[in-house]
Amino acid sequence: MTDLPLDQVRTLLAVVDEGTFDAAASALHVTPSAVSQRVKALEQRTGRVLLTRTKPVRATESGEVVVRFARQLARLERDARAELGMTGAGEPTRVSIAVNADSLATWFLGALARLPAEPRLCFELRREDEDHTAALLREGQVMAAVTSSPDAVAGCSVRALGRMRYVAVASPEFAEAYRGGPLRDAPVVNFDRRDDFQDGFVRRLPGGGQGGASPVRHFIPTSEGFAAAVAAGLGWGMLPEAQAVPLLRAGRLVQLAPERPVDVPLYWQQWKLDSPALAAVADAVSATAAETLRSW
């Protein structure tokens, strides 16, 4: 038999979301034994191991496919209930989205704000680097994502949004202190330990070498805090043009390499579902991106 019993699919999703078989049993109001039996039956039916029995439980690569299916199924069920008038009075539709910190700090919230009051939507935003947001889609953790990848995740559609421009900046005092020396020797601000944007920029400079930016680096894991740290003189960094321009005009920042901006392409990926809520969000995101990001 090739069908996927819905009770087993929903049980697998509950185990992944709750983290343990016992917690899933509590959420589903069944016994832990029933949860275990349903998961085992689903694994036998698919011929795949779907979960790693760790704490918390993790979906395997095959399990992620089933989890994504379960979340899409739940989305379609909620949309159908809403169209049939079966939802509770005023019950909002929840939309989960992965978005990078710089988009969140500059233009993305404006897209959500332009959506109409009806139907009522609730947003659950997951902040993640644009190079990694697609992974949350692949795992079924979110319904849509702002990503740097033009390659569609399985079961998703892609549309181009535009290019986010970044410029290398520092405070005037910092720039003066390190004038004449190679940028690779100047203290640098990074978003987190996965952030290699500044390293890549240095490597592309004439004489930048292969080592990247200075080992003297500060990790500031918020977009607003990152900009503030650069303006305060802790180090230099790559700022989105939208954040940098007001600070440049106010004299709080100067450009270090004005002839070398870096453009990062952004794309919108979302589940291929006939979901009115998701379609409305996608249209608002595309319209706002067209107004605020650089065109192709």
mmCIF file of C-alpha atoms in Angstrom:
data_model
loop_
_atom_site.group_PDB
_atom_site.id
_atom_site.type_symbol
_atom_site.label_atom_id
_atom_site.label_comp_id
_atom_site.label_asym_id
_atom_site.label_seq_id
_atom_site.Cartn_x
_atom_site.Cartn_y
_atom_site.Cartn_z
ATOM 1 C CA MET A 1 0.000 0.000 0.000
ATOM 2 C CA THR A 2 1.353 3.407 -0.929
ATOM 3 C CA ASP A 3 -0.975 5.752 0.944
ATOM 4 C CA LEU A 4 0.146 7.626 4.052
ATOM 5 C CA PRO A 5 -2.430 7.284 6.847
ATOM 6 C CA LEU A 6 -3.183 10.756 8.147
ATOM 7 C CA ASP A 7 -3.201 9.753 11.818
ATOM 8 C CA GLN A 8 0.321 8.374 11.442
ATOM 9 C CA VAL A 9 1.528 11.447 9.549
ATOM 10 C CA ARG A 10 0.082 13.789 12.181
ATOM 11 C CA THR A 11 1.631 11.694 14.936
ATOM 12 C CA LEU A 12 5.073 11.938 13.342
ATOM 13 C CA LEU A 13 4.681 15.732 13.150
ATOM 14 C CA ALA A 14 3.658 15.878 16.816
ATOM 15 C CA VAL A 15 6.753 13.897 17.838
ATOM 16 C CA VAL A 16 9.042 16.250 15.882
ATOM 17 C CA ASP A 17 7.327 19.379 17.232
ATOM 18 C CA GLU A 18 7.140 18.195 20.840
ATOM 19 C CA GLY A 19 10.607 16.627 20.893
ATOM 20 C CA THR A 20 9.723 13.343 22.640
ATOM 21 C CA PHE A 21 7.248 10.486 22.275
ATOM 22 C CA ASP A 22 5.830 11.180 25.732
ATOM 23 C CA ALA A 23 5.236 14.866 24.996
ATOM 24 C CA ALA A 24 3.623 13.984 21.666
ATOM 25 C CA ALA A 25 1.356 11.511 23.424
ATOM 26 C CA SER A 26 0.260 14.208 25.841
ATOM 27 C CA ALA A 27 -0.429 16.654 23.008
ATOM 28 C CA LEU A 28 -2.440 14.063 21.067
ATOM 29 C CA HIS A 29 -4.225 12.691 24.153
ATOM 30 C CA VAL A 30 -3.089 9.137 23.476
ATOM 31 C CA THR A 31 -0.619 6.799 25.175
ATOM 32 C CA PRO A 32 3.119 6.860 24.412
ATOM 33 C CA SER A 33 2.726 3.266 23.219
ATOM 34 C CA ALA A 34 0.171 4.384 20.622
ATOM 35 C CA VAL A 35 2.530 7.102 19.405
ATOM 36 C CA SER A 36 5.395 4.621 19.090
ATOM 37 C CA GLN A 37 3.201 2.128 17.219
ATOM 38 C CA ARG A 38 2.000 4.769 14.743
ATOM 39 C CA VAL A 39 5.530 5.946 14.003
ATOM 40 C CA LYS A 40 6.788 2.388 13.563
ATOM 41 C CA ALA A 41 3.858 1.612 11.257
ATOM 42 C CA LEU A 42 4.627 4.678 9.157
ATOM 43 C CA GLU A 43 8.294 3.726 8.939
ATOM 44 C CA GLN A 44 7.325 0.213 7.834
ATOM 45 C CA ARG A 45 4.919 1.613 5.252
ATOM 46 C CA THR A 46 7.523 3.990 3.782
ATOM 47 C CA GLY A 47 10.431 1.581 4.174
ATOM 48 C CA ARG A 48 12.488 4.397 5.689
ATOM 49 C CA VAL A 49 13.748 5.422 9.108
ATOM 50 C CA LEU A 50 11.903 8.689 9.724
ATOM 51 C CA LEU A 51 13.185 9.693 13.162
ATOM 52 C CA THR A 52 16.446 9.589 15.071
ATOM 53 C CA ARG A 53 15.622 8.544 18.618
ATOM 54 C CA THR A 54 17.615 11.309 20.278
ATOM 55 C CA LYS A 55 16.573 13.943 22.798
ATOM 56 C CA PRO A 56 14.997 15.895 21.311
ATOM 57 C CA VAL A 57 13.831 13.598 18.540
ATOM 58 C CA ARG A 58 15.011 14.645 15.066
ATOM 59 C CA ALA A 59 13.551 13.921 11.667
ATOM 60 C CA THR A 60 15.824 12.127 9.221
ATOM 61 C CA GLU A 61 16.070 13.358 5.631
ATOM 62 C CA SER A 62 13.169 11.043 4.726
ATOM 63 C CA GLY A 63 11.323 12.161 7.838
ATOM 64 C CA GLU A 64 11.624 15.790 6.764
ATOM 65 C CA VAL A 65 9.699 14.947 3.591
ATOM 66 C CA VAL A 66 6.831 13.531 5.672
ATOM 67 C CA VAL A 67 6.978 16.435 8.137
ATOM 68 C CA ARG A 68 6.774 18.954 5.300
ATOM 69 C CA PHE A 69 3.789 17.050 3.876
ATOM 70 C CA ALA A 70 2.119 17.081 7.301
ATOM 71 C CA ARG A 71 2.544 20.841 7.688
ATOM 72 C CA GLN A 72 1.240 21.475 4.176
ATOM 73 C CA LEU A 73 -1.721 19.221 4.869
ATOM 74 C CA ALA A 74 -2.481 21.156 8.057
ATOM 75 C CA ARG A 75 -2.266 24.435 6.117
ATOM 76 C CA LEU A 76 -4.734 23.196 3.487
ATOM 77 C CA GLU A 77 -7.076 21.936 6.189
ATOM 78 C CA ARG A 78 -7.085 25.317 7.953
ATOM 79 C CA ASP A 79 -7.730 27.139 4.669
ATOM 80 C CA ALA A 80 -10.603 24.789 3.839
ATOM 81 C CA ARG A 81 -12.129 25.246 7.291
ATOM 82 C CA ALA A 82 -11.889 29.006 6.917
ATOM 83 C CA GLU A 83 -13.619 28.953 3.511
ATOM 84 C CA LEU A 84 -16.375 26.755 4.957
ATOM 85 C CA GLY A 85 -16.845 29.086 7.922
ATOM 86 C CA MET A 86 -15.804 26.368 10.350
ATOM 87 C CA THR A 87 -13.109 28.349 12.168
ATOM 88 C CA GLY A 88 -13.725 30.037 15.490
ATOM 89 C CA ALA A 89 -14.917 33.622 15.454
ATOM 90 C CA GLY A 90 -11.972 35.844 14.610
ATOM 91 C CA GLU A 91 -9.506 32.954 14.575
ATOM 92 C CA PRO A 92 -6.413 34.175 12.672
ATOM 93 C CA THR A 93 -4.406 32.287 10.066
ATOM 94 C CA ARG A 94 -0.803 31.671 11.095
ATOM 95 C CA VAL A 95 1.943 32.121 8.488
ATOM 96 C CA SER A 96 5.502 30.993 9.316
ATOM 97 C CA ILE A 97 8.338 32.678 7.397
ATOM 98 C CA ALA A 98 12.140 32.496 7.524
ATOM 99 C CA VAL A 99 13.816 35.843 6.842
ATOM 100 C CA ASN A 100 17.352 37.168 7.167
ATOM 101 C CA ALA A 101 18.104 39.751 9.849
ATOM 102 C CA ASP A 102 19.019 42.580 7.450
ATOM 103 C CA SER A 103 15.766 42.259 5.500
ATOM 104 C CA LEU A 104 13.869 42.132 8.777
ATOM 105 C CA ALA A 105 15.578 45.336 9.944
ATOM 106 C CA THR A 106 15.088 47.255 6.700
ATOM 107 C CA TRP A 107 12.190 46.402 4.384
ATOM 108 C CA PHE A 108 10.415 43.169 5.278
ATOM 109 C CA LEU A 109 8.128 44.401 8.055
ATOM 110 C CA GLY A 110 6.821 47.050 5.667
ATOM 111 C CA ALA A 111 5.616 44.228 3.430
ATOM 112 C CA LEU A 112 3.639 42.638 6.246
ATOM 113 C CA ALA A 113 2.191 45.987 7.291
ATOM 114 C CA ARG A 114 0.647 46.562 3.854
ATOM 115 C CA LEU A 115 -1.510 43.432 4.038
ATOM 116 C CA PRO A 116 -5.256 44.089 4.489
ATOM 117 C CA ALA A 117 -6.873 43.677 7.892
ATOM 118 C CA GLU A 118 -8.988 40.796 6.596
ATOM 119 C CA PRO A 119 -8.399 37.936 6.595
ATOM 120 C CA ARG A 120 -6.638 38.158 9.928
ATOM 121 C CA LEU A 121 -3.089 36.826 9.802
ATOM 122 C CA CYS A 122 -0.565 35.993 12.518
ATOM 123 C CA PHE A 123 3.099 35.886 11.553
ATOM 124 C CA GLU A 124 5.727 33.616 13.043
ATOM 125 C CA LEU A 125 9.091 34.865 11.785
ATOM 126 C CA ARG A 126 12.251 32.783 12.043
ATOM 127 C CA ARG A 127 15.409 34.863 11.775
ATOM 128 C CA GLU A 128 18.103 33.089 9.791
ATOM 129 C CA ASP A 129 20.903 34.008 7.404
ATOM 130 C CA GLU A 130 19.697 34.214 3.796
ATOM 131 C CA ASP A 131 22.129 31.421 2.866
ATOM 132 C CA HIS A 132 20.427 29.098 5.358
ATOM 133 C CA THR A 133 16.716 30.004 5.275
ATOM 134 C CA ALA A 134 16.065 27.408 2.547
ATOM 135 C CA ALA A 135 17.013 24.686 5.040
ATOM 136 C CA LEU A 136 14.035 25.640 7.215
ATOM 137 C CA LEU A 137 11.779 25.264 4.176
ATOM 138 C CA ARG A 138 13.325 21.891 3.389
ATOM 139 C CA GLU A 139 12.716 20.725 6.950
ATOM 140 C CA GLY A 140 9.119 21.919 6.844
ATOM 141 C CA GLN A 141 9.693 24.404 9.670
ATOM 142 C CA VAL A 142 8.352 27.368 7.686
ATOM 143 C CA MET A 143 5.935 27.917 4.791
ATOM 144 C CA ALA A 144 8.008 30.556 3.007
ATOM 145 C CA ALA A 145 11.442 32.157 3.129
ATOM 146 C CA VAL A 146 13.548 35.038 1.903
ATOM 147 C CA THR A 147 16.628 33.277 0.576
ATOM 148 C CA SER A 148 19.723 33.892 -1.519
ATOM 149 C CA SER A 149 19.190 30.660 -3.466
ATOM 150 C CA PRO A 150 17.395 30.662 -6.839
ATOM 151 C CA ASP A 151 17.164 26.856 -6.690
ATOM 152 C CA ALA A 152 13.711 25.792 -5.562
ATOM 153 C CA VAL A 153 13.399 23.539 -2.540
ATOM 154 C CA ALA A 154 11.365 20.430 -3.416
ATOM 155 C CA GLY A 155 7.672 21.321 -3.400
ATOM 156 C CA CYS A 156 8.329 25.065 -3.474
ATOM 157 C CA SER A 157 8.071 27.857 -6.032
ATOM 158 C CA VAL A 158 10.611 30.679 -6.433
ATOM 159 C CA ARG A 159 10.341 34.302 -7.495
ATOM 160 C CA ALA A 160 13.124 36.881 -7.678
ATOM 161 C CA LEU A 161 12.814 39.842 -5.301
ATOM 162 C CA GLY A 162 15.816 42.032 -6.129
ATOM 163 C CA ARG A 163 19.323 42.805 -4.922
ATOM 164 C CA MET A 164 20.243 44.045 -1.456
ATOM 165 C CA ARG A 165 23.316 46.274 -1.719
ATOM 166 C CA TYR A 166 25.969 46.272 1.005
ATOM 167 C CA VAL A 167 28.786 48.780 1.530
ATOM 168 C CA ALA A 168 31.958 48.570 3.630
ATOM 169 C CA VAL A 169 31.808 51.255 6.331
ATOM 170 C CA ALA A 170 33.428 52.401 9.555
ATOM 171 C CA SER A 171 33.253 55.369 11.887
ATOM 172 C CA PRO A 172 35.336 58.401 10.755
ATOM 173 C CA GLU A 173 37.644 57.985 13.748
ATOM 174 C CA PHE A 174 38.163 54.294 13.042
ATOM 175 C CA ALA A 175 38.848 54.944 9.354
ATOM 176 C CA GLU A 176 41.400 57.622 10.228
ATOM 177 C CA ALA A 177 43.160 55.382 12.749
ATOM 178 C CA TYR A 178 43.632 52.611 10.183
ATOM 179 C CA ARG A 179 44.180 54.809 7.130
ATOM 180 C CA GLY A 180 46.903 53.484 4.859
ATOM 181 C CA GLY A 181 46.955 49.996 6.335
ATOM 182 C CA PRO A 182 45.396 46.904 4.716
ATOM 183 C CA LEU A 183 41.782 46.315 5.690
ATOM 184 C CA ARG A 184 42.623 42.755 6.683
ATOM 185 C CA ASP A 185 44.530 44.129 9.682
ATOM 186 C CA ALA A 186 41.687 46.295 11.006
ATOM 187 C CA PRO A 187 39.289 44.991 13.687
ATOM 188 C CA VAL A 188 36.034 43.780 12.167
ATOM 189 C CA VAL A 189 32.428 43.316 13.255
ATOM 190 C CA ASN A 190 30.717 40.017 12.383
ATOM 191 C CA PHE A 191 27.081 39.061 12.861
ATOM 192 C CA ASP A 192 27.890 35.607 14.261
ATOM 193 C CA ARG A 193 30.433 32.835 13.807
ATOM 194 C CA ARG A 194 28.858 31.723 10.531
ATOM 195 C CA ASP A 195 29.167 35.217 9.057
ATOM 196 C CA ASP A 196 31.946 35.210 6.458
ATOM 197 C CA PHE A 197 30.708 38.236 4.501
ATOM 198 C CA GLN A 198 33.496 40.526 5.693
ATOM 199 C CA ASP A 199 36.106 37.808 5.087
ATOM 200 C CA GLY A 200 34.921 37.345 1.524
ATOM 201 C CA PHE A 201 35.017 41.090 0.905
ATOM 202 C CA VAL A 202 38.641 41.327 2.066
ATOM 203 C CA ARG A 203 39.695 38.365 -0.091
ATOM 204 C CA ARG A 204 38.299 40.122 -3.181
ATOM 205 C CA LEU A 205 40.320 43.285 -2.536
ATOM 206 C CA PRO A 206 43.619 43.765 -4.392
ATOM 207 C CA GLY A 207 46.240 42.221 -2.155
ATOM 208 C CA GLY A 208 43.567 40.903 0.187
ATOM 209 C CA GLY A 209 45.114 37.455 0.321
ATOM 210 C CA GLN A 210 43.370 34.266 1.373
ATOM 211 C CA GLY A 211 43.184 34.857 5.106
ATOM 212 C CA GLY A 212 40.153 37.103 5.136
ATOM 213 C CA ALA A 213 39.474 39.780 7.725
ATOM 214 C CA SER A 214 41.342 40.370 10.961
ATOM 215 C CA PRO A 215 41.194 37.785 13.768
ATOM 216 C CA VAL A 216 40.309 40.728 16.006
ATOM 217 C CA ARG A 217 36.550 40.550 15.545
ATOM 218 C CA HIS A 218 33.406 41.320 17.492
ATOM 219 C CA PHE A 219 30.243 39.195 17.162
ATOM 220 C CA ILE A 220 27.056 41.261 17.296
ATOM 221 C CA PRO A 221 24.032 39.031 16.502
ATOM 222 C CA THR A 222 21.402 41.664 15.661
ATOM 223 C CA SER A 223 21.207 43.833 12.563
ATOM 224 C CA GLU A 224 20.572 47.004 14.555
ATOM 225 C CA GLY A 225 23.309 46.152 17.063
ATOM 226 C CA PHE A 226 25.733 45.397 14.236
ATOM 227 C CA ALA A 227 25.179 48.858 12.715
ATOM 228 C CA ALA A 228 25.491 50.505 16.118
ATOM 229 C CA ALA A 229 28.754 48.655 16.853
ATOM 230 C CA VAL A 230 30.289 49.812 13.559
ATOM 231 C CA ALA A 231 29.141 53.397 14.153
ATOM 232 C CA ALA A 232 30.604 53.236 17.674
ATOM 233 C CA GLY A 233 34.038 52.394 16.247
ATOM 234 C CA LEU A 234 34.388 48.789 17.410
ATOM 235 C CA GLY A 235 35.356 47.735 13.905
ATOM 236 C CA TRP A 236 34.420 47.979 10.249
ATOM 237 C CA GLY A 237 31.647 45.991 8.634
ATOM 238 C CA MET A 238 29.385 45.471 5.629
ATOM 239 C CA LEU A 239 26.069 47.270 6.120
ATOM 240 C CA PRO A 240 22.947 47.195 3.978
ATOM 241 C CA GLU A 241 22.745 50.394 1.967
ATOM 242 C CA ALA A 242 19.363 51.192 3.555
ATOM 243 C CA GLN A 243 20.953 51.172 7.012
ATOM 244 C CA ALA A 244 24.191 52.867 5.998
ATOM 245 C CA VAL A 245 22.859 55.877 4.055
ATOM 246 C CA PRO A 246 21.297 57.745 7.033
ATOM 247 C CA LEU A 247 24.472 57.207 9.084
ATOM 248 C CA LEU A 248 26.674 58.306 6.182
ATOM 249 C CA ARG A 249 24.627 61.467 5.734
ATOM 250 C CA ALA A 250 24.854 62.199 9.455
ATOM 251 C CA GLY A 251 28.649 61.854 9.354
ATOM 252 C CA ARG A 252 28.649 58.887 11.720
ATOM 253 C CA LEU A 253 30.023 56.540 9.079
ATOM 254 C CA VAL A 254 32.323 56.758 6.065
ATOM 255 C CA GLN A 255 32.691 54.326 3.190
ATOM 256 C CA LEU A 256 35.945 52.392 3.036
ATOM 257 C CA ALA A 257 35.639 51.221 -0.569
ATOM 258 C CA PRO A 258 32.847 53.199 -2.260
ATOM 259 C CA GLU A 259 33.779 51.752 -5.647
ATOM 260 C CA ARG A 260 33.222 48.182 -4.386
ATOM 261 C CA PRO A 261 29.615 47.686 -3.238
ATOM 262 C CA VAL A 262 28.393 44.098 -2.947
ATOM 263 C CA ASP A 263 24.944 43.099 -4.199
ATOM 264 C CA VAL A 264 23.244 40.048 -2.673
ATOM 265 C CA PRO A 265 20.361 38.605 -4.734
ATOM 266 C CA LEU A 266 17.238 37.742 -2.760
ATOM 267 C CA TYR A 267 14.452 35.343 -3.697
ATOM 268 C CA TRP A 268 11.078 34.401 -2.245
ATOM 269 C CA GLN A 269 10.423 30.688 -1.907
ATOM 270 C CA GLN A 270 7.129 29.253 -0.691
ATOM 271 C CA TRP A 271 5.194 26.025 -0.595
ATOM 272 C CA LYS A 272 3.283 25.214 -3.771
ATOM 273 C CA LEU A 273 -0.111 25.440 -2.108
ATOM 274 C CA ASP A 274 -3.345 27.045 -3.220
ATOM 275 C CA SER A 275 -3.425 29.096 -0.012
ATOM 276 C CA PRO A 276 -5.056 32.557 -0.130
ATOM 277 C CA ALA A 277 -3.123 33.687 2.944
ATOM 278 C CA LEU A 278 0.233 32.630 1.521
ATOM 279 C CA ALA A 279 -0.563 34.164 -1.866
ATOM 280 C CA ALA A 280 -1.446 37.502 -0.243
ATOM 281 C CA VAL A 281 1.814 37.541 1.718
ATOM 282 C CA ALA A 282 3.832 36.685 -1.385
ATOM 283 C CA ASP A 283 2.251 39.536 -3.358
ATOM 284 C CA ALA A 284 2.915 42.041 -0.557
ATOM 285 C CA VAL A 285 6.537 40.887 -0.193
ATOM 286 C CA SER A 286 7.147 41.126 -3.944
ATOM 287 C CA ALA A 287 5.603 44.596 -4.172
ATOM 288 C CA THR A 288 7.625 45.959 -1.249
ATOM 289 C CA ALA A 289 10.843 44.381 -2.529
ATOM 290 C CA ALA A 290 10.279 46.010 -5.930
ATOM 291 C CA GLU A 291 10.034 49.398 -4.208
ATOM 292 C CA THR A 292 12.993 49.032 -1.855
ATOM 293 C CA LEU A 293 15.561 46.603 -3.297
ATOM 294 C CA ARG A 294 17.720 47.224 -6.332
ATOM 295 C CA SER A 295 16.319 45.765 -9.534
ATOM 296 C CA TRP A 296 17.979 43.075 -11.586
#
